[in-house]
PDB file of C-alpha atoms in Angstrom:
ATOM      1  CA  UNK A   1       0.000   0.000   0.000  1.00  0.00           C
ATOM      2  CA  UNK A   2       1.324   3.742  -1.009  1.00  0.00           C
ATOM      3  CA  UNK A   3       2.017   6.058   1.552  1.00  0.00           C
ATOM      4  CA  UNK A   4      -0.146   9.032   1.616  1.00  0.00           C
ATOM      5  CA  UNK A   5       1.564  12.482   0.643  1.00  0.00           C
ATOM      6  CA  UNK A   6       2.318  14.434   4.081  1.00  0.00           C
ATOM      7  CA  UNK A   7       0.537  17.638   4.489  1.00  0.00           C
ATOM      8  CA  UNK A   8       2.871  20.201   4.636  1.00  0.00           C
ATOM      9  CA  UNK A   9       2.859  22.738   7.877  1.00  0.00           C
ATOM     10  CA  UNK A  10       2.952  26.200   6.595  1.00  0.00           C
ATOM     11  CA  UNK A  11       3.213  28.732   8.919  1.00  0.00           C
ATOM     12  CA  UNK A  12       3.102  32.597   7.737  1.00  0.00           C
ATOM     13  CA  UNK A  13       4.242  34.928  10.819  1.00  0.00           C
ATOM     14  CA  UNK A  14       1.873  37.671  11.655  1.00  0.00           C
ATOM     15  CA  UNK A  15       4.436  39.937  10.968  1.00  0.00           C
ATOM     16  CA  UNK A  16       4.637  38.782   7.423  1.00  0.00           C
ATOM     17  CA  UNK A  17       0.945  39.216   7.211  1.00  0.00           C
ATOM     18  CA  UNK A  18       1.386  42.765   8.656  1.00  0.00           C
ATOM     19  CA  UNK A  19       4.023  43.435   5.631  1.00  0.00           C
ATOM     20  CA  UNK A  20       1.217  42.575   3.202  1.00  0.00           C
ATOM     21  CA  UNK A  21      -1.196  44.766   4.439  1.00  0.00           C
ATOM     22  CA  UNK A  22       1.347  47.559   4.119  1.00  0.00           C
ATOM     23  CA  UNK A  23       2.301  46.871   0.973  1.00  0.00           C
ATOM     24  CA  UNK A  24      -1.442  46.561  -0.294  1.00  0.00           C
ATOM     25  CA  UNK A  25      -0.595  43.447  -2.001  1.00  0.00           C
ATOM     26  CA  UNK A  26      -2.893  42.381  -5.026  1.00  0.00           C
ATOM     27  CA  UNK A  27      -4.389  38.977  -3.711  1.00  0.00           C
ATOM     28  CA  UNK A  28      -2.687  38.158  -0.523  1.00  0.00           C
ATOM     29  CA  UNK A  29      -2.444  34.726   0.903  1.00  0.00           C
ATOM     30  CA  UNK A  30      -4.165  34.051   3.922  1.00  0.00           C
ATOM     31  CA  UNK A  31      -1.947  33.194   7.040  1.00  0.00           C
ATOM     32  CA  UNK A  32      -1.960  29.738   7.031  1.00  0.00           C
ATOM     33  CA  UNK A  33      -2.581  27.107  10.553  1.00  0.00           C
ATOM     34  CA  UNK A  34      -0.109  24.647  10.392  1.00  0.00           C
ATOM     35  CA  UNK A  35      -1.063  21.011  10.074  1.00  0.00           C
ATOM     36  CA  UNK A  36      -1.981  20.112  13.702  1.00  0.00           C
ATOM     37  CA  UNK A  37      -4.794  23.154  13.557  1.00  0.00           C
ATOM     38  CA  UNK A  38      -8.199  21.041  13.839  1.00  0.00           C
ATOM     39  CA  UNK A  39     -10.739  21.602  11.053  1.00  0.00           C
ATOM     40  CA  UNK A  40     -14.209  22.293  12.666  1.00  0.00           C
ATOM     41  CA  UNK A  41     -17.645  21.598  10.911  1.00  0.00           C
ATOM     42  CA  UNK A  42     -18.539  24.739  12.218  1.00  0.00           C
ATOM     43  CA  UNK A  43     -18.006  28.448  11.622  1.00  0.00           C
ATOM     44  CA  UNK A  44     -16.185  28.537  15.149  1.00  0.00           C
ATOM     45  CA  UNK A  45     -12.814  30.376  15.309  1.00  0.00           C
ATOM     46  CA  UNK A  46      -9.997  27.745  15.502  1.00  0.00           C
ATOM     47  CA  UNK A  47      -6.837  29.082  17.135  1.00  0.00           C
ATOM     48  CA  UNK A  48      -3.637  29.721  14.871  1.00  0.00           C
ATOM     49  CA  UNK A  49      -0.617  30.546  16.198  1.00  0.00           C
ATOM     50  CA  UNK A  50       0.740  33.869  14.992  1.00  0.00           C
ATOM     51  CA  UNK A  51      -2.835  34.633  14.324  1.00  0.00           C
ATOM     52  CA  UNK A  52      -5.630  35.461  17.582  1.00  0.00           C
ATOM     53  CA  UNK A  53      -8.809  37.040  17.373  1.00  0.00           C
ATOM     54  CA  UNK A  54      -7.151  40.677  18.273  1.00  0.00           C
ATOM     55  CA  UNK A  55      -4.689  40.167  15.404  1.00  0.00           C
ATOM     56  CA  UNK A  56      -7.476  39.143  13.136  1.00  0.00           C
ATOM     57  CA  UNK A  57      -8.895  42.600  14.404  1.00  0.00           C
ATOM     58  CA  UNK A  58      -6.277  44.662  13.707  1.00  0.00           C
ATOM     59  CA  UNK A  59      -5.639  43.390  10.156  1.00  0.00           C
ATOM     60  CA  UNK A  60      -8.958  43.601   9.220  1.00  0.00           C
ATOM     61  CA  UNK A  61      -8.800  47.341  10.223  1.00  0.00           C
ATOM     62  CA  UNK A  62      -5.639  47.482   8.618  1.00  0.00           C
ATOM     63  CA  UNK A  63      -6.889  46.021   5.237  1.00  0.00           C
ATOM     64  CA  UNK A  64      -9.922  47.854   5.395  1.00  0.00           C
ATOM     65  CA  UNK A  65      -7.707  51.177   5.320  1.00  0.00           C
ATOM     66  CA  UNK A  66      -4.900  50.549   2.625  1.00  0.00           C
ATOM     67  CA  UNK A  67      -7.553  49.209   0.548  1.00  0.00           C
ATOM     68  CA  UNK A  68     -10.763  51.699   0.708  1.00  0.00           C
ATOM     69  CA  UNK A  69     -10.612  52.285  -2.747  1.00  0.00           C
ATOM     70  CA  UNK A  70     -10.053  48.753  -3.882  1.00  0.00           C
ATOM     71  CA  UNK A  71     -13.147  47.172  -2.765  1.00  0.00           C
ATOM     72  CA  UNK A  72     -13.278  43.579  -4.371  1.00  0.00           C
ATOM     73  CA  UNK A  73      -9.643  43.326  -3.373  1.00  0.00           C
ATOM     74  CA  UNK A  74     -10.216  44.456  -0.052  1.00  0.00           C
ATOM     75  CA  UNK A  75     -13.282  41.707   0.479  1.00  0.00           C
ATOM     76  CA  UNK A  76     -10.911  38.844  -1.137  1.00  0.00           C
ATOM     77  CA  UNK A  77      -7.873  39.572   1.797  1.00  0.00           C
ATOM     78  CA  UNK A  78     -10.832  39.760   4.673  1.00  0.00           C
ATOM     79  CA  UNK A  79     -11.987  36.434   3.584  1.00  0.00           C
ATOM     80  CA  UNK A  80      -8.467  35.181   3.517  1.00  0.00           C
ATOM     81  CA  UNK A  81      -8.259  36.213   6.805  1.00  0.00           C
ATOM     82  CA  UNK A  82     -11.553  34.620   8.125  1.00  0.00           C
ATOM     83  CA  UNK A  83     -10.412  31.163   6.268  1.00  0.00           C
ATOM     84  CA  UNK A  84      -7.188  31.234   8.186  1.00  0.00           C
ATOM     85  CA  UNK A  85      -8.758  32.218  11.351  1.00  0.00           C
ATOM     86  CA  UNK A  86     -10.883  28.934  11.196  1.00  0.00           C
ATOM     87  CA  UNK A  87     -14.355  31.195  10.151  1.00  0.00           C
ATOM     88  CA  UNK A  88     -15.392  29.532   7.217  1.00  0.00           C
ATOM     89  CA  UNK A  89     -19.207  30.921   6.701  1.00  0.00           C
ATOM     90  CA  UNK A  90     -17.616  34.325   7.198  1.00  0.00           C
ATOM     91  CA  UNK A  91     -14.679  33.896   4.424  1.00  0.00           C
ATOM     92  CA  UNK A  92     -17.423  32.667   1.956  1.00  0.00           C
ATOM     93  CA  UNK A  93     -19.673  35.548   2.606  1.00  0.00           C
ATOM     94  CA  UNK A  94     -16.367  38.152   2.039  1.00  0.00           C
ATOM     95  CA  UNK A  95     -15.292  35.797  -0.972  1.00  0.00           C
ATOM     96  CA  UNK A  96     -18.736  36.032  -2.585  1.00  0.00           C
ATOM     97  CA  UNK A  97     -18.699  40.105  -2.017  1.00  0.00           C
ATOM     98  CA  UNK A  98     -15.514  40.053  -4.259  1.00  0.00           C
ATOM     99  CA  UNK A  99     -17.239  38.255  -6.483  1.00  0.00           C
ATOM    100  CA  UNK A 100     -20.552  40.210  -6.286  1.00  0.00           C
ATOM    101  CA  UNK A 101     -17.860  43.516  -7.847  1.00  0.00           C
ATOM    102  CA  UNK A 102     -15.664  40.831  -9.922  1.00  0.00           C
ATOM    103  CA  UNK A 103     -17.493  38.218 -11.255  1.00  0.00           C
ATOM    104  CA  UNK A 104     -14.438  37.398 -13.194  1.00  0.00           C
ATOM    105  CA  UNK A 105     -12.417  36.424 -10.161  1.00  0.00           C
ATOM    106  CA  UNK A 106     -11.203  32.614 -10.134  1.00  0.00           C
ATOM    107  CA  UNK A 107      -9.436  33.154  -6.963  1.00  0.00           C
ATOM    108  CA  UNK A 108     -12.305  33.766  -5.355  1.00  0.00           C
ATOM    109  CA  UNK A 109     -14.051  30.748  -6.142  1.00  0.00           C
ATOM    110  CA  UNK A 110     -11.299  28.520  -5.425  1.00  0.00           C
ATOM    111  CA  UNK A 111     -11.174  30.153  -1.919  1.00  0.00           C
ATOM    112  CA  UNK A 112     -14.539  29.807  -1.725  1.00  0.00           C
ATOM    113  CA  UNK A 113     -14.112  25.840  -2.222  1.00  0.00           C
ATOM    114  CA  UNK A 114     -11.175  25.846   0.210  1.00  0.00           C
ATOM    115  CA  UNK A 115     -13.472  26.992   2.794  1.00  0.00           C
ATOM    116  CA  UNK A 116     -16.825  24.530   1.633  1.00  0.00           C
ATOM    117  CA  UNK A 117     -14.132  21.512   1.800  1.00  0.00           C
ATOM    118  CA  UNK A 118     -13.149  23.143   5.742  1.00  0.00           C
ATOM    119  CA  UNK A 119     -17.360  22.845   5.967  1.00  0.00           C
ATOM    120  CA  UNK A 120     -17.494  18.886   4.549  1.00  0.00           C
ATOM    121  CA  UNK A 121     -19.301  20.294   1.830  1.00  0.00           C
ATOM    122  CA  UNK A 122     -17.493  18.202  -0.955  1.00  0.00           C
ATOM    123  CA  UNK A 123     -19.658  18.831  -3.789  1.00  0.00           C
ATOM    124  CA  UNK A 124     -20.165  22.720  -2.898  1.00  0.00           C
ATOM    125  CA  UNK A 125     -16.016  22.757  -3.093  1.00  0.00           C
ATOM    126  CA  UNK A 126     -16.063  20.846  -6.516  1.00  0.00           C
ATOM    127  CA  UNK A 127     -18.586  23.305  -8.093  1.00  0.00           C
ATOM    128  CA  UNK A 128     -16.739  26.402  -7.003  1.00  0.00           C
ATOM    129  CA  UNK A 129     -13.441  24.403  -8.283  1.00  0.00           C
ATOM    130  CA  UNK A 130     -15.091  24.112 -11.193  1.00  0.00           C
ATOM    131  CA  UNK A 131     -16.365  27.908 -12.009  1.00  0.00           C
ATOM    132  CA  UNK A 132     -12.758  28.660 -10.821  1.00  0.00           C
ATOM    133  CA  UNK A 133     -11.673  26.610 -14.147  1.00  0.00           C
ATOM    134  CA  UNK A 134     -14.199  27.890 -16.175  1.00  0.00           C
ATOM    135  CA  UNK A 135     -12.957  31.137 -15.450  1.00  0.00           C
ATOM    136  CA  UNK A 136      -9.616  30.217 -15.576  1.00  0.00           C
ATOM    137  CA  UNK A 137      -8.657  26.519 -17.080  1.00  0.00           C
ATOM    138  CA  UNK A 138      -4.765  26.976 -15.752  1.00  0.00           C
ATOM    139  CA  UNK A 139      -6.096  27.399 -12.400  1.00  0.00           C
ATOM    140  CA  UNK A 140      -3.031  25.852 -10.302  1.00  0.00           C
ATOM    141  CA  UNK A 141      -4.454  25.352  -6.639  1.00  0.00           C
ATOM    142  CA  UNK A 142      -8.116  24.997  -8.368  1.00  0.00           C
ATOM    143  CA  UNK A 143      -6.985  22.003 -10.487  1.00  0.00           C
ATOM    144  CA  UNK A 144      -4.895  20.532  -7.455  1.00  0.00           C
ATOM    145  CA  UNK A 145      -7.618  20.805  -5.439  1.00  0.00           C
ATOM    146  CA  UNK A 146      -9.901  19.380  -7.587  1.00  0.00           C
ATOM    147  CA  UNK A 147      -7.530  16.640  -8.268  1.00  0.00           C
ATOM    148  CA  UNK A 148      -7.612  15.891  -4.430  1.00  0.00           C
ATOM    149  CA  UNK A 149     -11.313  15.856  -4.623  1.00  0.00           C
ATOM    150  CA  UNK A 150     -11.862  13.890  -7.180  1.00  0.00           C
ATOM    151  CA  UNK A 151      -9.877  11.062  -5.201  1.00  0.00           C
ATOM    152  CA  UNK A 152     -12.090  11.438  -2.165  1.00  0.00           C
ATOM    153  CA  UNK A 153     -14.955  11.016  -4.452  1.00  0.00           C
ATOM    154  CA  UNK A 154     -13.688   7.744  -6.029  1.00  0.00           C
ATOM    155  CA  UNK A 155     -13.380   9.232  -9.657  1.00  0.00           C
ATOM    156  CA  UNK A 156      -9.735   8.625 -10.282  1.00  0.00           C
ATOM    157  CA  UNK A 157      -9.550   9.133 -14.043  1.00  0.00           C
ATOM    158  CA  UNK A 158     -11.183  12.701 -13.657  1.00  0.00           C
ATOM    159  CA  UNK A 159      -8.462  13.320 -10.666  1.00  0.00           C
ATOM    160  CA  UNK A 160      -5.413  12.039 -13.624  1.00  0.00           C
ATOM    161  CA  UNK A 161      -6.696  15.168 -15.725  1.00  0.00           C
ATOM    162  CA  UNK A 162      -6.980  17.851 -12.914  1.00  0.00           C
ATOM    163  CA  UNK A 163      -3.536  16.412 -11.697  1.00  0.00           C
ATOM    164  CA  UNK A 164      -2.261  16.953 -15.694  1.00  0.00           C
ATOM    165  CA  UNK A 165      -3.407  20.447 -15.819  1.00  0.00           C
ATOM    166  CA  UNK A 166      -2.328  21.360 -12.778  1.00  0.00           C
ATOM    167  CA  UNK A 167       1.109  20.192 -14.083  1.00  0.00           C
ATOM    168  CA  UNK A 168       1.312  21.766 -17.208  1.00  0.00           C
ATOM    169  CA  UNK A 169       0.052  25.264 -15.569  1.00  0.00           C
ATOM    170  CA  UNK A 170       3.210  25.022 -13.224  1.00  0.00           C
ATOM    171  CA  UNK A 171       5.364  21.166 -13.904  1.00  0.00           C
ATOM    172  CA  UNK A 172       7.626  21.113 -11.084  1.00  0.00           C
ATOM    173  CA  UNK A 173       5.132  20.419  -8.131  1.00  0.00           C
ATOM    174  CA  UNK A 174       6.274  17.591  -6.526  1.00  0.00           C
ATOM    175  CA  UNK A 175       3.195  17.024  -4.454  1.00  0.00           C
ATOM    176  CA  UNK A 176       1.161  17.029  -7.155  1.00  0.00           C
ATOM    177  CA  UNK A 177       3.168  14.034  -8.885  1.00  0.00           C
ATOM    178  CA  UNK A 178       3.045  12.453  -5.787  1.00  0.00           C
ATOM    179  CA  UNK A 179      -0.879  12.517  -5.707  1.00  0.00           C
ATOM    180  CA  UNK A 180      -0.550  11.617  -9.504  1.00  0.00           C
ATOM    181  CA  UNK A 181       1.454   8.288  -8.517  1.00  0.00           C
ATOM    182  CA  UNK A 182      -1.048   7.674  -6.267  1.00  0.00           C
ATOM    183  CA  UNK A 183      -3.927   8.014  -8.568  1.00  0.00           C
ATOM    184  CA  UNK A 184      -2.640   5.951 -11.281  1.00  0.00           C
ATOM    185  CA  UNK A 185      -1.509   3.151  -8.264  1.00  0.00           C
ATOM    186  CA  UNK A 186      -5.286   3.026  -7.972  1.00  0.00           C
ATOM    187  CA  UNK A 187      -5.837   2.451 -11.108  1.00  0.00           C
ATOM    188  CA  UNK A 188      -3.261  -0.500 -11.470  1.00  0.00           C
ATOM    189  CA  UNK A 189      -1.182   1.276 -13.896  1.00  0.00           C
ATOM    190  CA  UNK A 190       1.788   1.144 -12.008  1.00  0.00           C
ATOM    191  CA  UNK A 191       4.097   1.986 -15.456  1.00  0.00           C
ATOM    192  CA  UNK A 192       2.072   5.627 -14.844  1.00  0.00           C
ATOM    193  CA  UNK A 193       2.429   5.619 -11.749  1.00  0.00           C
ATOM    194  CA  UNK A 194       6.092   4.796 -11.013  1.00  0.00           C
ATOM    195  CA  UNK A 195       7.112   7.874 -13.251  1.00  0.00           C
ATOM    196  CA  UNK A 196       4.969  10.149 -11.482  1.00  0.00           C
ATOM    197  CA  UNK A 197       6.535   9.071  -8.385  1.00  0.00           C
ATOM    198  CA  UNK A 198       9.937   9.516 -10.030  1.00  0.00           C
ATOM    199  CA  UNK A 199       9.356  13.397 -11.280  1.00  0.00           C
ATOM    200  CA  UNK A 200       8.137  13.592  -7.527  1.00  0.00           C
ATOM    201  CA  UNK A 201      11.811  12.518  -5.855  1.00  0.00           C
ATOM    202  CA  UNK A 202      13.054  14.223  -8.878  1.00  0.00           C
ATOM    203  CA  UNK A 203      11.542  17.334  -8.246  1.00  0.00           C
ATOM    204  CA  UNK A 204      11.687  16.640  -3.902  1.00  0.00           C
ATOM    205  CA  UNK A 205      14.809  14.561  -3.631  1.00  0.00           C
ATOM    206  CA  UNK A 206      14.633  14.445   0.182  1.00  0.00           C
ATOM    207  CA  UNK A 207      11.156  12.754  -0.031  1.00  0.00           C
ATOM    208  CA  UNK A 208      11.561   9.480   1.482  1.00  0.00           C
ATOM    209  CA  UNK A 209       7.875   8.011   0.315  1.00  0.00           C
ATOM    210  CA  UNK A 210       8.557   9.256  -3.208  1.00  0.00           C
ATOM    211  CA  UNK A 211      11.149   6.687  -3.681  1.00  0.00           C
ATOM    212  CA  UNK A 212       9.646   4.022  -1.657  1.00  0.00           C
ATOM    213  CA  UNK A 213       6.764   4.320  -3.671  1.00  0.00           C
ATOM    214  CA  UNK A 214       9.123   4.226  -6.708  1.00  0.00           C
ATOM    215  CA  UNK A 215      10.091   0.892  -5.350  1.00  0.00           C
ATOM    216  CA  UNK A 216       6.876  -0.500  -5.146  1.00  0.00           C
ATOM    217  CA  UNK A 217       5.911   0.307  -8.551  1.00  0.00           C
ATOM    218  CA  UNK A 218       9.256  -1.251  -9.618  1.00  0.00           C
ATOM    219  CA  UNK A 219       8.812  -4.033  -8.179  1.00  0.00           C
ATOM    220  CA  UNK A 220       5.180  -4.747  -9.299  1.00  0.00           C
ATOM    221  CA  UNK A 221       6.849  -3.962 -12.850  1.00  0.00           C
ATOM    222  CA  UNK A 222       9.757  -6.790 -11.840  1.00  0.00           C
ATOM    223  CA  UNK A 223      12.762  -3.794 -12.891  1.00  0.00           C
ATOM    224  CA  UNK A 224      14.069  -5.519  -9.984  1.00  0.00           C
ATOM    225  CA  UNK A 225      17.387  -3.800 -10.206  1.00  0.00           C
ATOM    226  CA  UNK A 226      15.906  -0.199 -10.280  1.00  0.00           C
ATOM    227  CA  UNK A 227      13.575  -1.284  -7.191  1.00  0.00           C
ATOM    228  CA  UNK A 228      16.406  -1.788  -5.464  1.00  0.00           C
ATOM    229  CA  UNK A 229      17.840   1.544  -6.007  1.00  0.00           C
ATOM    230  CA  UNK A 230      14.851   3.478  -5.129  1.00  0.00           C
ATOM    231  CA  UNK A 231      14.396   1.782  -1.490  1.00  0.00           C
ATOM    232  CA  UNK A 232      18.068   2.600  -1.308  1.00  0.00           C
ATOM    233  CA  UNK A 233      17.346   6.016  -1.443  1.00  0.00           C
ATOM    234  CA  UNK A 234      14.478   6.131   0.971  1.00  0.00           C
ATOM    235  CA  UNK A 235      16.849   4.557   3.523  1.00  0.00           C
ATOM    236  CA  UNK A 236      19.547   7.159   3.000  1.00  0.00           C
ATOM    237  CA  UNK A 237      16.572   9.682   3.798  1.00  0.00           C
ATOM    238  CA  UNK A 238      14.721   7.856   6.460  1.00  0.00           C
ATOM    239  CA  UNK A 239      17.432   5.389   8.028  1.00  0.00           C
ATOM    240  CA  UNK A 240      14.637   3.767  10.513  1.00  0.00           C
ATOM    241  CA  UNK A 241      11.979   2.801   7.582  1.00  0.00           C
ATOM    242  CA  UNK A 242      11.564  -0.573   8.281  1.00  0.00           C
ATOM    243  CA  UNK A 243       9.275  -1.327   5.163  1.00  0.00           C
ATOM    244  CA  UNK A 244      11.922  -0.033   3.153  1.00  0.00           C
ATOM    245  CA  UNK A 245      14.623  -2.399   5.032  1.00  0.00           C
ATOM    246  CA  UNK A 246      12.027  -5.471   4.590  1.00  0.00           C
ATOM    247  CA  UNK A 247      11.325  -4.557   0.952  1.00  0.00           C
ATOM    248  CA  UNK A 248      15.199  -3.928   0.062  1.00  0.00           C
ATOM    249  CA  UNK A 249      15.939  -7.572   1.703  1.00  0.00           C
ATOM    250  CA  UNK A 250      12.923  -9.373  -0.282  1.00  0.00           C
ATOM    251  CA  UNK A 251      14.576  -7.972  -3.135  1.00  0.00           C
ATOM    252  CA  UNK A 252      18.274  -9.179  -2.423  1.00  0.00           C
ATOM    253  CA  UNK A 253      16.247 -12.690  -1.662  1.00  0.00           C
ATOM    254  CA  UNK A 254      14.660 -12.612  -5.427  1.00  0.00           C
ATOM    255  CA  UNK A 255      18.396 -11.822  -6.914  1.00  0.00           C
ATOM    256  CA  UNK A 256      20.050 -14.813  -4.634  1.00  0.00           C
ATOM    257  CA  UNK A 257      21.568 -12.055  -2.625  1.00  0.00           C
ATOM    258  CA  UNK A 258      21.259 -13.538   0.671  1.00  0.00           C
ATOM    259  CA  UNK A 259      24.251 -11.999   2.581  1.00  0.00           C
ATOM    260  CA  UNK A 260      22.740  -8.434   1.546  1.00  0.00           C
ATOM    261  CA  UNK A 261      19.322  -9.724   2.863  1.00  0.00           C
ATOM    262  CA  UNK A 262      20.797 -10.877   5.675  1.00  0.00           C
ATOM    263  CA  UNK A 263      21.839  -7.221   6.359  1.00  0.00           C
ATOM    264  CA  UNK A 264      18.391  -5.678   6.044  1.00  0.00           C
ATOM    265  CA  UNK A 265      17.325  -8.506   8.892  1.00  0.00           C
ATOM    266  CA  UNK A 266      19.674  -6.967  11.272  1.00  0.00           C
ATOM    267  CA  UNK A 267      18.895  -3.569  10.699  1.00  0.00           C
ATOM    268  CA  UNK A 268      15.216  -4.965  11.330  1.00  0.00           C
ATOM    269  CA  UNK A 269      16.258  -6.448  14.817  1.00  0.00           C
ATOM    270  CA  UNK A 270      18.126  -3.099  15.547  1.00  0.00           C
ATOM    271  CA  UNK A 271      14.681  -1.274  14.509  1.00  0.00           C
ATOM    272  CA  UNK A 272      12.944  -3.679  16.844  1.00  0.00           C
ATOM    273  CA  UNK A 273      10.677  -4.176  14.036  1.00  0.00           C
ATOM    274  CA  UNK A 274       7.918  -6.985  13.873  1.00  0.00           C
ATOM    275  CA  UNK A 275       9.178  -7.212  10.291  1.00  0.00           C
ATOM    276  CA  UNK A 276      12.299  -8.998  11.286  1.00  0.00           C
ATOM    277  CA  UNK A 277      10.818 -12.386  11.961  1.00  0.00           C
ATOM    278  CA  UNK A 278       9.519 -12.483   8.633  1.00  0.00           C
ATOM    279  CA  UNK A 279      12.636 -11.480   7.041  1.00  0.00           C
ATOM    280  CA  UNK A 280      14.300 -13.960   9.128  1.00  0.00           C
ATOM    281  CA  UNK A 281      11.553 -16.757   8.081  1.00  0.00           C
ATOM    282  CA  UNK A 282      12.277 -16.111   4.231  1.00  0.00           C
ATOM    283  CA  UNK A 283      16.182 -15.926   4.565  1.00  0.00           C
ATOM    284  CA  UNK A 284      15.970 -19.281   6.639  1.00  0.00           C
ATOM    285  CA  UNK A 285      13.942 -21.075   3.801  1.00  0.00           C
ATOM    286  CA  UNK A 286      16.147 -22.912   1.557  1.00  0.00           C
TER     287      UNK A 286
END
């Protein structure tokens, strides 16, 4: 089974989101939580560090001044800020008053499904995804979003072409490969999905999955050799991956390699891994 991609903890300082307002930045980005922030159903504030509910305050004033005379721009960074403070119902309702004075406004749709996905309103995300690419059919975060959804929704083939344009708006997202390779693992097409996986460490070489994954997909494909090489890597990265260790000494096993798979068994022991006595089972058999 494929590893699911990590989410990534971004964490913009209030003091960068201070530098924003002062600049009057054309479409800011919210302040993001980081990854441990909990998504409630509700419209209750969720707190972000950098971020409380007198900073909130004070931005809003602060947007609210350097942009007077830019109104839909002004209602697009106020419902940035209500998304990353966690108040979903009040983003959409500054999202849609952008909208309301620029119809034309992709971002503000795909913000708009950010915040429906933040409600568990699937569908409500995917149509707002989806006026964001009618606007706009090199949407980047609306096609990787929709991508994403498309997954959760079980429609895998119509998640390989949001992935694609996605990639061709902007090719060197590693993520978005990463999703890709697990898309097309889905699917069984593990040729697809083992070079997805390989632009991903190509584009992330410190991604430890990425290459285990590669290995799986090898392996399925019997390029035993290249297998081989890909766990290799995700061991350099992530020394105490014990699938990776069990995997690499299967692999020695298949190419009559036993003193190499003998090896991977006692970095098993050393990792106190349950993995070892199955290792040990195989290497044993004659």
């Amino acid at each position: 089974m494929n590893r699911l991609p990590r989410t990534s903890a971004l964490a913009l300082a209030l003091a960068l989101a201070l530098l924003l307002v002062l600049a009057a930045c054309k479409k800011s980005p919210p302040p993001q939580a980081t990854a441990e922030t909990p998504m409630p159903g509700s419209n209750a504030a969720t707190p972000t560090p950098g971020l409380s509910e007198e900073n909130v305050s004070e931005l809003k004033k602060a947007f609210t001044e350097q942009m007077k005379d830019e109104p839909d721009n002004l209602h697009y960074n106020l419902g940035n800020l209500n998304l990353a403070a966690g108040k979903y119902d009040e983003a959409i309702a500054e999202y849609k008053q952008a909208l309301s004075l620029n119809p034309k406004d992709s971002d503000a749709h795909e913000k708009i499904g950010e915040a429906q996905l933040r409600l568990n309103k699937p569908q409500d995300a995917l149509a707002e995804f989806q006026a964001a690419l009618k606007l706009s059919p090199q949407h980047l975060e609306a096609n990787r979003q929709i991508g994403d959804l498309y997954r959760k929704l079980n429609r895998p083939q119509d998640a390989v072409a949001a992935y694609k344009q996605a990639l061709r708006a902007k090719p060197d997202q590693a993520e978005v490969y990463f999703s890709l390779g697990n898309t097309y693992d889905a699917l069984k097409q593990m040729k697809e999905a083992a070079e997805a996986y390989r632009q991903a460490s190509r584009y992330n070489p410190k991604d430890a999955d990425a290459f285990y994954n590669l290995g799986n997909c090898l392996s399925q494909l019997r390029q035993y050799d290249e297998a081989i090489k890909a766990y290799q890597q995700a061991v350099s990265l992530k020394p105490d991956d014990a699938q990776s260790h069990l995997r690499l000494g299967v692999l020695y096993l298949e190419k009559k390699d036993k003193t190499s798979a003998t090896d991977e068994y006692n970095k098993l022991k050393s990792l106190n891994s349950p993995y070892a006595d199955a290792l040990g089972q195989k290497i044993a058999q004659p």
